[in-house]
Amino acid sequence: MVFFLAVPGGAIASEPERSILTVELLQERLQNPIIREGNLTVDLREMVIDLRPENGIFGEYFYQLLRKELQKSGSKPLGLDLSNSLVWGDFLGSDLGLRTPLYAPVLSDQESVSAYAPILTSGEQEQLVKLRFVCSQSLAIAKRSEGIALPKSKDCRALLASEPTASSEITIFRGSLTLMKTRFTGEVNFGNTFFFQPVNAENAIFLQATNWNGTRFSRSVRFSGASFSQLINFQTSVFFDDVNFQKAQFQEMADFQDSTFIKTTKFNQASFKQSAKFMRTQWQENVDFSSVRFAQPVQFTQGNFHQYVVFTEAIFEQAAIFRDVIFNQAVNLRGASIFNQADFSDARFAKEAFLNVPGLTFNSNQGKILGNPGEIGQMFRVPTSQGNQNVLRNLGQNFRQQQQIADANQLEYTKQKLRLKELSHVLMDRNINNATRKTLINLGFSASQAEAIALRRLTEPFRNSSDLLSLADIDLNTYNQISDRLIIAEPLTLGGWLLQAARWLALSLLLLLSGYGTSFWLVFGVGGVAIAFFGWLFWLIDRYRRLHPSPIIPTSYETIWIFTGFTFLTLFSLLAIFHNAEYPWLTLGCLAIIIIPLPVTLIIQLYQQGRYHDLMDVSYFTEDGTFRQLRLLIGRLPVIPRNETFRERYMPLLWNRRWNWLNYYDFSLNNLVRLGFNDIRLRDEHLPGIIATLAWYQWSLGVLYITLVLWTLSRTIPGLNLLIYLK
């Protein structure tokens, strides 16, 4: 008998020849099971099984006869194979299993299960012990998210209830279940069933709703290529082994709420035509959603991904909700497409977790990516800026539109770090177009390969990796081993190399000292260290002049306070640096190179040559005696003019005042940020050139520093930032 059924697209597909299952044929197959993959199996392949209400008598015999054989215990349970069969009417799969009561355990795990489920074998009892452990984890998560006292599934409530009278039933399916290419025209119900053997429903077709609510799968599960035309319900299900939904088609809503996946899970190339719900789902190992198409919203709210989750080349046509999700490892969004919205609000990322987004298709004018302000921007990663400029630009534009300036700046910082890496690559690595044969051999090429490269570039320079791989002598393995130590580009002239080196230096300074204008507190910390250092330095050269013949040295009181102020200001600044810099020690090293070598060299020279000039007992520093107020001194120079009227206004610092040490920090503050409580400058008479050089050096650094401060403020103040970047 041949059946012809309609398939999507209007085509007519030929079904395999099937036999109509009768009671007699069923009894015969039950008496003569076959061996499939080492297990005894009832062979009902390529059958037409009519379970519609009008064929009720056959349905009663079908469930009764199958249940009797499938429920038998033993070392080799009997499986069921319905491959290539056509099932008319509703299929009540849960009626084929063994119903056994579960009671609240009052002893240890193994003893309690053995005592209250004596009809199960020892291996089956161990499965219930595993289930109880998973139930306890689900209970903890449910309490955290919803505050409920017991889990939703009946068997978990029975296994975890504190009262010994609480009970529930669970359906045990002892043997394997094979549904390869099986077509179900009615509803399929396997709710609250515990499968102890593998379930294989590869390429199965479910035309009506399918219920797997509260189902437990002890062994592997395969739904690859399966088609679900109506609602599929996997709520509170537990998958103890590998799960495969590869290329599955979900035409209606797919509900996996509160489910638990213990082993590797695959949904790659699956298609969700309606909404998909994965709320509060636990993923213990790697999850593969690569090339999945979500046509409607997908929800992962309050889920927990313990290992890697892969969304490479996945398509999100509507909202993707990752609210309050826990990511313990990387999330791979390479080549994914987000057309609507991806919401990572309140998502928690472990230290090793991040969002890998190279090649991400995302248009900030059409969709949005949401996340906690100041946090989500740090989670995005791309390996190189080449090919990902548009990705970083769109992501930055997305956060600027939401006025999440810190996140937009973080993406800019990421982009500039990649730019610095590329500049380092250009400056330090060997260029394949001008490297000598000896250099090529030292890089890892063989002598014949180096010769082939030299001959090839005589006619035409290499432009990309494909040109290099086109040589017969060079294989892909060789290229992969040395690709990170060479570049393929036009050779740089000396002037070009120096220009690139200057860019590298400037970019390095901006990244280390300000996070490329993204962290005001980092800039504040850098300035605080410089102010403290130069303030102490100016105090030293002004107050500690000589020991002989008549000592000119500070008092012990002033010395204690100057070092106390230095310590406090430095520690506060270091706290800002270590809290905001990505590489705080490199930042401090860079700052030390700027502020220490030249001043220390000048100080050593100053004390070596000594000081022999007039006005030795008068301070080098003077203050404007006409005002005492907070001043913004943008145009101020560090040395007073020679005009006599200015000399009358500017009076030497008073050494005999206890608060005099504050004036040196005030002068350092004036020099660096053009802000101070008094207008303090150097005198113009009898002033050693070294001291003037130190003051002018800090003043010059102040010009650069105040520029850095203003640039950083322009990038971190929301209104001004929007004015600059959205014009």
XYZ file of C-alpha atoms in Angstrom:
727
model
C 0.000 0.000 0.000
C 1.408 3.373 -1.025
C 0.439 6.714 0.567
C 0.796 10.157 -0.998
C 0.835 13.086 1.392
C 1.156 16.799 0.796
C 4.386 18.461 1.885
C 5.202 22.164 2.263
C 5.432 24.059 -0.999
C 2.619 22.167 -2.677
C 4.787 19.251 -3.819
C 3.610 15.672 -3.540
C 5.997 13.351 -1.736
C 5.899 9.607 -1.965
C 5.729 7.868 1.386
C 7.317 4.436 1.909
C 5.083 1.416 1.620
C 3.553 0.712 4.998
C 1.584 -2.164 6.505
C -1.543 -1.566 8.537
C -0.949 -2.595 12.130
C -3.527 -5.033 13.475
C -3.872 -6.701 16.842
C -2.617 -9.982 15.410
C 0.386 -8.361 13.772
C 1.137 -6.473 16.971
C 1.071 -9.714 19.001
C 3.386 -11.340 16.489
C 5.888 -8.465 16.675
C 5.766 -8.519 20.482
C 6.552 -12.224 20.538
C 9.436 -11.809 18.080
C 11.435 -8.714 19.038
C 14.493 -7.840 16.997
C 17.937 -6.752 18.136
C 18.839 -3.168 17.260
C 22.125 -1.690 18.476
C 22.463 -4.524 20.975
C 18.974 -4.064 22.506
C 15.793 -6.072 22.153
C 13.254 -3.930 20.302
C 9.619 -4.274 19.273
C 9.709 -3.755 15.516
C 6.810 -1.549 14.438
C 8.632 0.140 11.589
C 6.806 1.228 8.432
C 3.389 0.676 9.939
C 0.102 2.545 9.747
C -1.083 2.773 13.343
C -4.669 4.000 13.654
C -5.323 5.337 17.160
C -8.258 7.586 16.284
C -11.386 7.440 18.500
C -13.386 5.590 15.831
C -10.834 2.792 16.070
C -11.032 2.688 19.868
C -10.942 -1.099 20.291
C -7.612 -1.370 18.523
C -6.291 1.525 20.580
C -7.144 -0.248 23.840
C -5.374 -3.421 22.721
C -2.427 -1.400 21.389
C -1.689 0.302 24.716
C -2.534 -2.768 26.804
C -0.321 -5.215 24.893
C 2.598 -2.831 24.499
C 2.450 -1.691 28.124
C 2.584 -5.268 29.368
C 5.778 -6.053 27.474
C 7.534 -2.708 27.819
C 7.045 -2.609 31.589
C 8.860 -5.866 32.238
C 12.012 -5.437 34.260
C 15.274 -7.142 33.452
C 18.849 -6.603 32.453
C 17.790 -5.946 28.827
C 14.587 -3.910 28.726
C 12.446 -4.023 25.611
C 12.589 -0.991 23.326
C 10.084 0.364 20.811
C 10.850 1.256 17.191
C 8.246 3.227 15.198
C 10.587 4.410 12.465
C 8.911 5.415 9.169
C 5.502 4.674 10.640
C 2.353 6.766 10.269
C 0.371 7.267 13.463
C -3.220 8.463 13.098
C -4.826 10.095 16.099
C -3.380 11.062 19.459
C -0.389 9.098 20.699
C -0.350 8.741 24.498
C 3.252 7.668 24.937
C 3.124 8.122 28.704
C 0.527 5.298 28.883
C 3.139 2.834 27.652
C 5.439 3.297 30.625
C 5.442 1.912 34.122
C 3.825 4.129 36.721
C 5.661 4.037 40.012
C 5.103 6.113 43.153
C 7.802 8.384 44.538
C 7.855 9.290 48.192
C 9.764 11.928 50.076
C 13.091 10.417 51.112
C 13.818 10.203 54.808
C 17.105 8.303 54.584
C 20.228 8.778 52.500
C 19.689 9.137 48.759
C 20.356 5.580 47.592
C 18.627 3.943 50.559
C 15.532 6.101 50.275
C 15.024 5.457 46.576
C 15.549 1.739 47.073
C 13.069 1.650 49.933
C 10.304 3.606 48.281
C 10.714 2.376 44.705
C 11.465 -1.329 45.185
C 10.177 -2.321 41.736
C 13.100 -0.555 40.055
C 16.451 -2.129 39.332
C 19.602 -0.797 40.981
C 20.615 1.011 37.790
C 17.211 2.652 37.534
C 17.374 3.661 41.178
C 20.670 5.422 40.509
C 18.926 7.476 37.842
C 16.436 8.722 40.431
C 19.312 9.687 42.692
C 20.726 11.813 39.840
C 17.281 13.313 39.328
C 17.036 14.312 42.967
C 20.356 16.157 42.724
C 19.148 18.088 39.671
C 15.867 18.840 41.433
C 17.722 20.321 44.389
C 19.645 22.624 42.041
C 16.435 23.685 40.316
C 14.882 24.406 43.694
C 17.727 26.736 44.637
C 17.375 28.608 41.347
C 13.592 28.814 41.691
C 13.919 30.277 45.172
C 16.340 32.902 43.900
C 14.216 33.942 40.936
C 10.632 33.443 42.121
C 10.824 32.738 45.837
C 8.839 29.501 45.579
C 9.203 26.767 48.183
C 9.085 23.701 45.918
C 9.963 23.034 42.262
C 7.222 22.887 39.653
C 7.513 19.243 38.518
C 5.640 16.542 40.428
C 8.545 14.118 40.760
C 10.864 16.836 42.101
C 8.246 17.856 44.639
C 7.972 14.237 45.721
C 11.727 13.714 45.955
C 12.378 16.949 47.856
C 9.294 17.309 50.045
C 10.002 17.271 53.770
C 6.807 15.436 54.724
C 7.109 11.648 54.368
C 3.454 11.349 53.337
C 3.867 13.466 50.238
C 3.798 11.281 47.144
C 3.556 11.437 43.394
C 3.779 9.142 40.432
C 6.254 9.072 37.593
C 6.072 7.089 34.367
C 9.133 4.923 33.692
C 10.014 4.072 30.089
C 12.618 1.347 30.452
C 13.626 0.634 26.869
C 14.837 2.770 23.999
C 12.392 4.739 21.876
C 13.042 5.147 18.138
C 10.860 7.509 16.105
C 13.027 8.103 13.055
C 10.932 9.678 10.265
C 7.766 8.781 12.157
C 4.740 10.927 11.263
C 2.261 11.751 14.009
C -1.011 13.281 12.802
C -2.437 13.823 16.291
C -1.135 15.078 19.603
C 1.827 13.295 21.203
C 2.026 13.068 24.985
C 5.098 11.904 26.921
C 4.560 14.195 29.902
C 6.193 13.269 33.243
C 7.993 10.302 31.696
C 11.451 9.102 32.690
C 13.362 7.555 29.766
C 16.135 5.255 30.926
C 17.377 4.523 27.390
C 18.105 6.720 24.339
C 15.347 8.511 22.453
C 15.864 8.921 18.713
C 13.271 11.007 16.869
C 15.462 12.058 13.973
C 13.447 13.565 11.097
C 10.194 12.787 12.890
C 7.123 14.842 11.960
C 4.709 16.069 14.616
C 1.646 17.676 13.018
C -0.111 18.507 16.303
C 0.944 19.689 19.740
C 3.622 17.671 21.489
C 3.852 17.372 25.267
C 7.168 16.479 26.906
C 6.445 18.475 30.053
C 8.432 17.204 33.051
C 10.126 14.505 30.970
C 13.506 13.118 32.033
C 15.967 11.753 29.491
C 18.648 9.623 31.080
C 20.456 8.858 27.819
C 21.057 10.723 24.588
C 18.196 12.457 22.790
C 18.032 13.124 19.056
C 15.431 15.326 17.407
C 17.700 16.377 14.537
C 15.688 17.267 11.454
C 12.406 16.857 13.316
C 9.442 19.041 12.383
C 7.046 20.390 15.014
C 3.990 21.962 13.381
C 2.261 22.936 16.623
C 3.222 23.806 20.189
C 6.065 21.784 21.665
C 6.273 21.719 25.450
C 9.515 20.726 27.188
C 8.877 22.647 30.406
C 10.821 21.434 33.480
C 12.414 18.644 31.443
C 15.846 17.268 32.322
C 18.345 16.023 29.728
C 21.094 14.018 31.430
C 22.997 13.192 28.234
C 23.731 14.765 24.854
C 20.831 16.532 23.125
C 20.586 17.099 19.385
C 17.964 19.377 17.793
C 20.074 20.063 14.705
C 18.008 21.356 11.746
C 14.790 20.929 13.720
C 11.818 22.971 12.507
C 9.636 24.656 15.130
C 6.570 26.030 13.339
C 4.802 27.173 16.523
C 5.981 28.165 19.982
C 8.770 26.082 21.526
C 8.644 26.039 25.319
C 11.785 24.914 27.193
C 11.182 26.878 30.398
C 12.840 25.593 33.582
C 14.577 22.783 31.690
C 18.031 21.451 32.510
C 20.639 20.319 29.969
C 23.452 18.423 31.680
C 25.600 17.567 28.653
C 26.354 19.119 25.269
C 23.308 20.574 23.516
C 22.927 21.239 19.797
C 20.305 23.432 18.178
C 22.499 24.362 15.213
C 20.681 25.188 11.960
C 17.317 24.891 13.673
C 14.478 27.234 12.715
C 12.056 28.831 15.170
C 9.109 30.320 13.251
C 7.325 31.464 16.429
C 8.526 32.517 19.863
C 10.998 30.351 21.765
C 11.067 30.295 25.553
C 14.192 29.213 27.437
C 13.530 31.078 30.698
C 15.348 29.768 33.779
C 16.964 27.031 31.690
C 20.212 25.509 32.953
C 22.950 24.657 30.455
C 25.687 22.682 32.196
C 27.956 22.195 29.169
C 28.489 23.761 25.746
C 25.449 24.946 23.789
C 25.400 25.285 20.011
C 22.874 27.677 18.442
C 24.970 28.322 15.337
C 23.050 29.200 12.156
C 19.746 29.175 14.035
C 16.979 31.436 12.757
C 14.681 33.043 15.323
C 11.795 34.613 13.398
C 10.020 35.701 16.583
C 11.209 36.740 20.056
C 13.431 34.323 21.958
C 13.733 34.514 25.730
C 16.660 33.251 27.807
C 15.694 35.224 30.917
C 17.327 34.041 34.170
C 19.106 31.227 32.367
C 22.528 29.938 33.363
C 25.183 29.056 30.776
C 27.930 27.198 32.632
C 30.095 26.672 29.546
C 30.437 28.162 26.074
C 27.371 29.201 24.101
C 27.663 29.566 20.331
C 25.423 31.814 18.213
C 27.697 32.015 15.152
C 25.752 33.171 12.083
C 22.500 33.006 14.045
C 19.692 35.313 12.908
C 17.550 37.195 15.427
C 14.715 38.795 13.482
C 12.898 39.895 16.633
C 13.903 40.568 20.226
C 16.463 38.323 21.916
C 16.061 38.582 25.689
C 19.076 37.666 27.852
C 17.864 39.506 30.940
C 19.386 38.358 34.245
C 21.298 35.556 32.502
C 24.530 34.160 33.962
C 27.390 33.639 31.498
C 30.358 31.708 32.848
C 32.251 31.434 29.556
C 32.438 33.242 26.234
C 29.351 33.890 24.113
C 30.237 33.532 20.436
C 28.191 35.874 18.209
C 30.571 35.735 15.239
C 28.656 36.586 12.083
C 25.307 36.732 13.909
C 22.559 39.094 12.732
C 20.495 41.204 15.145
C 17.650 42.980 13.368
C 15.558 44.086 16.334
C 16.829 44.088 19.897
C 19.208 42.134 22.106
C 18.634 42.775 25.787
C 21.484 41.911 28.185
C 20.092 43.943 31.090
C 21.238 42.648 34.494
C 23.160 39.839 32.792
C 26.105 38.637 34.847
C 29.407 37.785 33.189
C 32.091 35.744 34.921
C 35.677 36.947 34.746
C 36.365 34.729 31.715
C 33.084 35.558 29.946
C 32.648 38.056 27.098
C 30.656 38.632 23.902
C 32.673 37.661 20.829
C 31.188 39.772 18.009
C 33.462 39.758 14.910
C 31.361 40.094 11.781
C 28.216 40.900 13.773
C 25.458 42.289 11.550
C 23.808 45.049 13.514
C 22.371 48.370 12.412
C 21.950 50.868 15.228
C 19.232 52.685 13.244
C 17.024 49.572 13.187
C 17.851 47.636 16.337
C 19.201 48.089 19.834
C 21.540 46.291 22.159
C 20.646 46.911 25.788
C 22.701 46.316 28.890
C 23.701 47.745 32.235
C 25.265 51.199 31.721
C 29.008 51.218 32.274
C 29.235 47.405 32.153
C 27.955 46.017 28.873
C 30.487 47.928 26.740
C 33.351 46.048 28.396
C 31.958 42.684 27.296
C 32.416 43.044 23.521
C 35.491 41.504 21.854
C 36.788 41.349 18.300
C 40.159 39.792 17.376
C 41.203 42.502 14.888
C 39.902 45.863 13.743
C 40.234 44.844 10.108
C 36.774 43.840 8.918
C 35.173 44.873 12.208
C 35.295 48.666 11.981
C 31.617 48.802 11.059
C 30.713 46.480 13.936
C 32.447 48.658 16.514
C 31.074 51.831 14.955
C 27.478 50.571 15.039
C 27.827 49.332 18.586
C 29.267 52.656 19.698
C 26.486 54.546 17.907
C 23.936 52.282 19.592
C 25.127 53.198 23.079
C 25.485 56.892 22.274
C 21.864 56.991 21.176
C 20.950 55.534 24.556
C 23.277 58.044 26.271
C 25.393 55.203 27.650
C 28.546 57.199 26.995
C 30.796 55.000 29.137
C 29.892 51.947 27.037
C 30.356 53.825 23.751
C 33.758 55.039 24.931
C 34.721 51.536 26.003
C 34.101 50.333 22.445
C 36.221 53.194 21.135
C 38.931 52.151 23.575
C 38.694 48.580 22.271
C 39.018 49.810 18.697
C 42.107 51.886 19.495
C 43.740 48.978 21.336
C 43.348 46.916 18.196
C 44.783 49.808 16.187
C 47.807 49.900 18.504
C 48.259 46.169 18.061
C 48.247 46.574 14.284
C 50.764 49.430 14.450
C 53.030 47.287 16.628
C 52.690 44.502 14.081
C 53.711 46.857 11.257
C 56.683 48.315 13.165
C 58.122 45.186 14.742
C 57.329 42.273 12.435
C 59.117 41.433 9.225
C 57.578 42.501 5.935
C 57.470 39.658 3.469
C 58.170 42.111 0.633
C 61.590 43.317 1.860
C 62.833 40.644 4.264
C 66.115 38.993 3.294
C 66.346 35.284 2.602
C 68.174 34.763 5.893
C 65.418 36.593 7.756
C 62.760 34.474 6.068
C 64.582 31.302 7.099
C 64.873 32.569 10.675
C 61.121 33.202 10.673
C 60.454 29.550 9.902
C 60.482 29.217 6.124
C 62.654 26.565 4.546
C 65.456 27.529 2.155
C 63.387 26.547 -0.893
C 60.393 28.499 0.381
C 62.527 31.591 1.007
C 63.915 31.311 -2.512
C 60.400 31.008 -3.984
C 59.296 34.112 -2.088
C 62.318 36.097 -3.277
C 61.715 35.125 -6.910
C 57.999 35.936 -6.708
C 58.435 39.451 -5.318
C 60.902 40.342 -8.088
C 57.995 40.433 -10.519
C 55.192 41.615 -8.230
C 55.000 42.375 -4.490
C 52.806 40.322 -2.213
C 49.544 42.043 -1.332
C 47.725 39.537 0.878
C 47.961 36.040 2.306
C 46.374 34.437 -0.756
C 49.316 35.630 -2.855
C 51.707 33.916 -0.480
C 49.688 30.704 -0.352
C 49.542 30.586 -4.140
C 53.207 29.552 -4.159
C 53.538 25.800 -4.590
C 56.288 25.550 -1.975
C 54.220 27.087 0.833
C 51.457 25.139 2.547
C 48.762 26.330 4.914
C 50.363 24.779 8.008
C 53.586 26.693 7.461
C 51.690 29.944 6.993
C 49.614 29.431 10.154
C 52.748 28.801 12.214
C 54.473 32.048 11.255
C 51.584 34.353 10.252
C 51.710 36.184 13.591
C 55.379 37.132 13.003
C 55.171 38.629 9.526
C 53.191 41.226 7.627
C 52.192 41.402 3.988
C 52.144 45.038 2.883
C 53.992 47.653 0.889
C 57.495 48.220 2.360
C 57.810 51.320 4.542
C 60.388 54.006 3.846
C 62.378 55.411 6.755
C 60.136 58.464 6.892
C 57.028 56.289 6.776
C 58.368 54.091 9.546
C 59.115 57.117 11.747
C 55.625 58.475 11.110
C 54.068 55.155 12.115
C 56.318 55.061 15.202
C 55.119 58.545 16.205
C 51.521 57.403 15.821
C 52.269 54.330 17.914
C 53.831 56.455 20.666
C 50.987 58.985 20.735
C 48.335 56.261 20.755
C 50.157 54.371 23.518
C 50.261 57.493 25.688
C 46.575 58.206 25.147
C 45.599 54.626 25.976
C 47.763 54.362 29.078
C 47.189 57.817 30.551
C 43.494 58.326 29.771
C 42.060 55.122 28.333
C 41.872 57.035 25.037
C 39.805 59.749 26.646
C 37.329 57.346 28.249
C 38.238 57.635 31.943
C 38.316 60.991 33.704
C 39.322 59.360 36.998
C 42.342 57.789 35.335
C 43.395 61.207 34.047
C 42.749 62.617 37.516
C 44.996 59.964 39.082
C 47.792 60.633 36.609
C 47.612 64.347 37.306
C 47.526 63.773 41.066
C 50.775 61.811 40.987
C 52.449 64.496 38.846
C 51.239 67.314 41.117
C 52.450 65.508 44.242
C 55.858 64.725 42.725
C 56.579 68.208 41.390
C 55.192 69.858 44.543
C 57.611 67.852 46.677
C 60.396 68.570 44.194
C 59.877 72.349 44.315
C 59.719 72.260 48.122
C 63.013 70.344 48.180
C 64.956 72.775 45.968
C 63.504 75.829 47.725
C 63.768 74.748 51.355
C 66.779 72.422 51.346
C 69.592 74.531 49.870
C 72.812 73.856 51.739
C 74.375 72.651 54.989
C 77.540 74.778 54.950
C 78.649 77.349 55.880
C 75.250 78.358 57.278
C 72.550 75.707 56.874
C 69.385 76.547 54.975
C 67.109 73.576 55.654
C 63.415 73.114 56.500
C 62.090 72.507 59.971
C 61.173 68.999 61.081
C 57.517 70.087 61.397
C 57.432 71.254 57.765
C 59.240 68.123 56.594
C 56.706 65.863 58.271
C 53.768 67.732 56.771
C 55.193 67.903 53.244
C 55.744 64.130 53.257
C 52.297 63.550 54.784
C 50.681 65.615 52.037
C 52.777 63.842 49.396
C 51.783 60.420 50.735
C 48.081 61.234 50.964
C 47.848 62.775 47.489
C 49.916 60.006 45.901
C 47.949 57.183 47.521
C 44.649 58.737 46.510
C 45.903 59.146 42.944
C 47.280 55.595 42.822
C 43.907 54.310 43.983
C 42.268 56.097 41.048
C 44.844 54.664 38.638
C 44.634 51.066 39.841
C 40.846 51.191 39.898
C 40.432 52.611 36.383
C 43.487 51.610 34.340
C 43.483 48.316 32.458
C 47.258 48.030 32.902
C 48.020 50.171 35.989
C 51.702 49.238 36.218
C 52.273 50.172 32.580
C 50.454 53.452 33.221
C 52.719 54.183 36.200
C 55.788 53.206 34.189
C 54.787 55.527 31.360
C 54.127 58.371 33.826
C 57.457 57.753 35.553
C 59.325 58.025 32.252
C 57.699 61.414 31.645
C 58.114 63.056 35.051
C 61.187 61.471 36.657
C 64.319 61.227 34.430
C 64.741 64.874 33.379
C 63.816 66.484 36.758
C 65.999 64.053 38.717
C 68.920 64.682 36.362
C 68.537 68.439 36.826
C 68.256 68.112 40.619
C 71.435 66.039 40.806
C 73.238 68.625 38.716
C 71.875 71.431 40.914
C 73.203 69.920 44.133
C 76.510 68.934 42.543
C 77.333 72.463 41.426
C 75.908 74.110 44.546
C 74.203 77.470 44.827
C 76.175 80.697 45.211
C 74.028 83.727 44.451
C 72.395 86.649 46.161
C 69.094 86.327 48.019
C 70.006 82.841 49.239
C 67.820 83.235 52.310
C 64.729 84.312 50.350
C 62.291 81.909 48.649
C 62.537 81.428 44.904
C 58.737 81.498 44.789
C 56.548 84.568 45.023
C 52.797 85.018 45.390
C 50.455 87.749 44.290
C 49.800 89.603 47.513
C 46.822 91.582 46.161
C 44.374 88.621 46.044
C 43.831 85.403 47.941
C 41.167 83.392 46.134
C 40.588 80.357 43.943
C 41.774 81.303 40.469
C 41.611 79.865 36.982
C 44.967 80.924 35.499
C 44.756 79.873 31.860
C 47.281 82.427 30.571
C 49.640 82.322 33.531
C 53.394 81.765 32.984
C 55.613 80.281 35.720
C 57.994 83.293 36.078
C 56.953 86.850 36.972
C 57.715 89.660 34.477
C 60.644 92.045 34.991
C 58.407 95.099 35.410
C 58.920 96.842 38.753
C 55.179 97.099 39.413
C 54.878 93.317 39.245
C 57.735 92.920 41.691
C 55.788 95.092 44.093
C 52.688 92.865 43.763
C 54.539 89.549 44.028
C 56.010 88.897 47.457
C 58.332 86.020 48.481
C 56.780 83.051 50.295
C 57.018 83.248 54.058
C 59.193 80.379 55.288
C 58.250 80.892 58.911
C 54.601 79.990 58.438
C 53.404 76.476 59.355
C 51.177 76.272 56.292
C 53.950 77.311 53.905
C 54.351 73.733 52.569
C 50.925 74.017 50.936
C 52.230 76.741 48.620
C 54.479 74.298 46.752
C 51.584 71.993 45.929
C 49.619 75.100 44.939
C 52.393 76.105 42.527
C 52.476 72.570 41.084
C 48.697 72.679 40.690
C 48.956 76.063 38.929
C 51.587 74.773 36.537
C 49.775 71.570 35.591
C 46.054 72.407 35.502
C 46.074 76.227 35.574
C 44.049 76.264 38.784
C 45.139 77.391 42.252
C 44.318 79.260 45.424
C 47.088 81.828 44.900
C 48.978 83.074 41.868
C 52.413 81.668 42.763
C 55.341 82.132 40.371
C 59.123 82.076 40.313
C 60.994 85.312 40.966
C 62.946 86.829 38.086
C 66.090 87.821 40.038
C 68.949 85.589 41.132
C 67.162 82.469 39.940
C 69.248 79.392 38.978
C 68.539 78.332 35.434
C 67.994 74.711 36.500
C 65.093 75.734 38.733
C 63.525 77.793 35.934
C 63.978 74.819 33.593
C 62.115 72.546 36.018
C 59.233 75.010 36.288
C 58.988 75.484 32.527
C 59.170 71.713 32.004
C 56.181 71.132 34.263
C 54.370 74.086 32.681
C 54.893 72.494 29.239
C 53.576 69.185 30.515
C 50.633 71.141 31.884
C 49.708 72.361 28.404
C 49.520 68.751 27.235
C 47.759 67.635 30.403
C 45.044 70.283 30.321
C 44.432 69.379 26.663
C 44.079 65.740 27.702
C 41.673 66.707 30.495
C 39.463 68.798 28.228
C 39.449 66.085 25.537
C 38.518 63.452 28.094
C 35.744 65.620 29.520
C 34.372 66.191 26.017
C 34.122 62.417 25.562
C 32.630 61.635 28.964
C 30.057 64.421 29.444
C 26.836 63.073 27.831
C 25.508 66.315 26.356
C 28.799 67.439 24.901
C 29.568 63.934 23.703
C 26.278 63.718 21.801
C 26.930 67.130 20.276
C 30.289 65.930 18.968
C 29.402 62.431 17.751
C 25.802 62.792 16.577
C 26.162 65.969 14.576
